[in-house]
Amino acid sequence: MSTLNEVGVRDSWRCWLCDEPVDPDASVNAARGPSVDGGASPKGKKAAAGRQRLAHRACNTRKGAVKPVVAWSSELFVVEPAPIVSTVERLTRKGGREVVARCPSQLDAEKASLWLLDRLSRFAPELAVTTQVEAGGGQFLLVLRAV
Ligand SMILES: [Zn+2]
């Protein structure tokens, strides 16, 4: 149980996949109970241990059998949003910048930008990123850049 408690405290008892609170006192056998997930793309046993994340039992990716999925908020107005998990993996590996969504208005793009930075601060705390909104072709591009 010590690993679960350590990971839970580090992740503030919030599920890294669905971003909702995890009850530390819930049964570990309950679907909404706490569990330790392997984290994203672990390389080697040592790295994998350092990347353990807190997840609801039902959200847990079960040792990589299921690829983790992080959903964009349904309250955002985004067109063709990029898959968050693979975008984060690429930026972590190679750096650079990627267009992650297109929005019909600048306000929509700014809302999506704020949401994404907040979400990534918990999903990928080691990845330092900034966002930029660029106008182009009558729409607004949301760009995520590794710094
Ligand atoms: Zn969850």
Short mmCIF file of C-alpha atoms and ligand atoms in Angstrom, two decimals:
data_model
loop_
_atom_site.label_atom_id
_atom_site.label_comp_id
_atom_site.label_asym_id
_atom_site.label_seq_id
_atom_site.Cartn_x
_atom_site.Cartn_y
_atom_site.Cartn_z
CA MET A 1 0.00 0.00 0.00
CA SER A 2 2.94 2.36 0.46
CA THR A 3 3.43 2.76 -3.30
CA LEU A 4 -0.24 3.59 -3.75
CA ASN A 5 -0.08 6.20 -1.00
CA GLU A 6 3.11 7.77 -2.38
CA VAL A 7 1.75 7.95 -5.91
CA GLY A 8 -1.62 9.18 -4.63
CA VAL A 9 -0.10 12.02 -2.63
CA ARG A 10 2.20 13.03 -5.52
CA ASP A 11 -0.75 13.11 -7.94
CA SER A 12 -2.96 14.90 -5.35
CA TRP A 13 -5.46 12.01 -5.37
CA ARG A 14 -6.56 12.87 -8.87
CA CYS A 15 -6.79 10.30 -11.69
CA TRP A 16 -4.18 11.10 -14.36
CA LEU A 17 -6.42 9.77 -17.14
CA CYS A 18 -9.89 11.17 -16.46
CA ASP A 19 -8.73 14.11 -14.27
CA GLU A 20 -11.34 13.46 -11.59
CA PRO A 21 -10.71 12.99 -7.85
CA VAL A 22 -9.87 9.55 -6.47
CA ASP A 23 -11.09 8.70 -2.98
CA PRO A 24 -8.08 7.39 -1.02
CA ASP A 25 -10.43 5.57 1.34
CA ALA A 26 -12.39 3.73 -1.35
CA SER A 27 -11.83 -0.01 -1.70
CA VAL A 28 -8.99 -0.85 -4.09
CA ASN A 29 -11.36 -3.42 -5.58
CA ALA A 30 -14.02 -0.82 -6.47
CA ALA A 31 -14.14 0.55 -10.04
CA ARG A 32 -13.71 4.10 -8.71
CA GLY A 33 -11.18 2.97 -6.13
CA PRO A 34 -7.50 3.95 -6.24
CA SER A 35 -4.90 2.05 -8.28
CA VAL A 36 -1.39 2.61 -9.57
CA ASP A 37 -1.06 2.87 -13.35
CA GLY A 38 2.14 2.27 -15.29
CA GLY A 39 2.17 5.77 -16.78
CA ALA A 40 3.04 6.77 -20.34
CA SER A 41 5.64 4.92 -22.45
CA PRO A 42 7.90 3.55 -19.70
CA LYS A 43 11.42 2.65 -20.83
CA GLY A 44 12.99 0.04 -18.58
CA LYS A 45 11.98 -0.99 -15.09
CA LYS A 46 13.58 1.93 -13.28
CA ALA A 47 11.99 4.57 -15.52
CA ALA A 48 8.66 2.77 -15.29
CA ALA A 49 8.71 2.93 -11.50
CA GLY A 50 9.32 6.69 -11.58
CA ARG A 51 6.46 7.19 -13.99
CA GLN A 52 3.77 5.44 -11.97
CA ARG A 53 0.58 7.48 -11.81
CA LEU A 54 -2.61 7.39 -9.81
CA ALA A 55 -5.71 6.14 -11.66
CA HIS A 56 -9.17 4.89 -10.85
CA ARG A 57 -9.18 1.13 -11.04
CA ALA A 58 -11.60 1.33 -14.01
CA CYS A 59 -9.40 3.91 -15.82
CA ASN A 60 -6.14 2.00 -15.28
CA THR A 61 -4.52 0.99 -18.56
CA ARG A 62 -3.65 -2.43 -17.15
CA LYS A 63 0.07 -2.74 -17.83
CA GLY A 64 -0.07 -1.20 -21.29
CA ALA A 65 -2.74 -3.54 -22.67
CA VAL A 66 -4.85 -0.48 -23.38
CA LYS A 67 -3.38 2.73 -24.73
CA PRO A 68 -4.17 5.61 -22.40
CA VAL A 69 -6.67 8.09 -23.79
CA VAL A 70 -7.08 11.65 -22.53
CA ALA A 71 -10.27 13.32 -23.74
CA TRP A 72 -10.55 16.98 -24.65
CA SER A 73 -13.25 18.76 -22.63
CA SER A 74 -16.64 18.57 -24.34
CA GLU A 75 -17.16 22.23 -23.38
CA LEU A 76 -14.50 23.39 -25.84
CA PHE A 77 -15.16 24.36 -29.45
CA VAL A 78 -12.27 22.60 -31.19
CA VAL A 79 -12.06 21.12 -34.70
CA GLU A 80 -9.89 18.05 -35.31
CA PRO A 81 -8.28 18.06 -31.86
CA ALA A 82 -5.03 16.07 -31.77
CA PRO A 83 -4.80 12.96 -29.57
CA ILE A 84 -3.31 14.35 -26.36
CA VAL A 85 -1.33 11.28 -25.27
CA SER A 86 0.62 10.79 -28.52
CA THR A 87 1.19 14.55 -28.91
CA VAL A 88 2.71 14.67 -25.42
CA GLU A 89 4.88 11.62 -26.21
CA ARG A 90 6.22 13.24 -29.40
CA LEU A 91 6.93 16.62 -27.77
CA THR A 92 8.67 14.87 -24.85
CA ARG A 93 10.85 12.90 -27.27
CA LYS A 94 11.58 15.40 -30.01
CA GLY A 95 10.56 18.85 -28.75
CA GLY A 96 9.34 21.36 -31.31
CA ARG A 97 5.78 22.46 -31.89
CA GLU A 98 2.53 20.96 -33.11
CA VAL A 99 -0.85 22.33 -34.13
CA VAL A 100 -3.20 20.55 -31.73
CA ALA A 101 -6.57 22.02 -32.70
CA ARG A 102 -8.36 24.48 -34.94
CA CYS A 103 -11.01 26.79 -33.55
CA PRO A 104 -13.65 28.97 -35.22
CA SER A 105 -12.86 32.05 -33.12
CA GLN A 106 -9.94 33.49 -31.20
CA LEU A 107 -11.93 33.26 -27.97
CA ASP A 108 -12.52 29.53 -28.53
CA ALA A 109 -8.81 29.04 -29.15
CA GLU A 110 -7.90 30.94 -26.00
CA LYS A 111 -10.34 28.88 -23.92
CA ALA A 112 -8.91 25.67 -25.37
CA SER A 113 -5.40 26.94 -24.66
CA LEU A 114 -6.15 27.60 -20.98
CA TRP A 115 -7.86 24.24 -20.60
CA LEU A 116 -5.00 22.36 -22.28
CA LEU A 117 -2.24 24.01 -20.20
CA ASP A 118 -4.15 23.26 -16.98
CA ARG A 119 -4.80 19.66 -18.04
CA LEU A 120 -1.18 19.06 -19.06
CA SER A 121 0.12 20.51 -15.78
CA ARG A 122 -1.33 17.37 -14.17
CA PHE A 123 -1.14 14.85 -17.01
CA ALA A 124 2.47 15.54 -17.98
CA PRO A 125 4.01 17.64 -15.17
CA GLU A 126 7.59 17.07 -16.44
CA LEU A 127 6.85 18.45 -19.90
CA ALA A 128 7.29 22.23 -20.08
CA VAL A 129 5.03 23.66 -22.78
CA THR A 130 3.57 26.92 -23.94
CA THR A 131 0.66 27.54 -26.27
CA GLN A 132 0.18 30.02 -29.05
CA VAL A 133 -2.90 31.02 -31.01
CA GLU A 134 -2.27 31.74 -34.68
CA ALA A 135 -4.79 33.11 -37.16
CA GLY A 136 -4.86 31.40 -40.52
CA GLY A 137 -7.33 30.58 -43.27
CA GLY A 138 -10.29 32.14 -41.46
CA GLN A 139 -9.75 30.09 -38.32
CA PHE A 140 -7.52 30.04 -35.30
CA LEU A 141 -4.86 27.41 -34.76
CA LEU A 142 -3.88 26.29 -31.30
CA VAL A 143 -0.16 25.50 -31.26
CA LEU A 144 1.54 23.58 -28.47
CA ARG A 145 5.28 24.14 -28.14
CA ALA A 146 7.83 22.36 -25.94
CA VAL A 147 10.15 24.80 -24.14
ZN ZN B 1 -10.25 8.01 -13.68
#
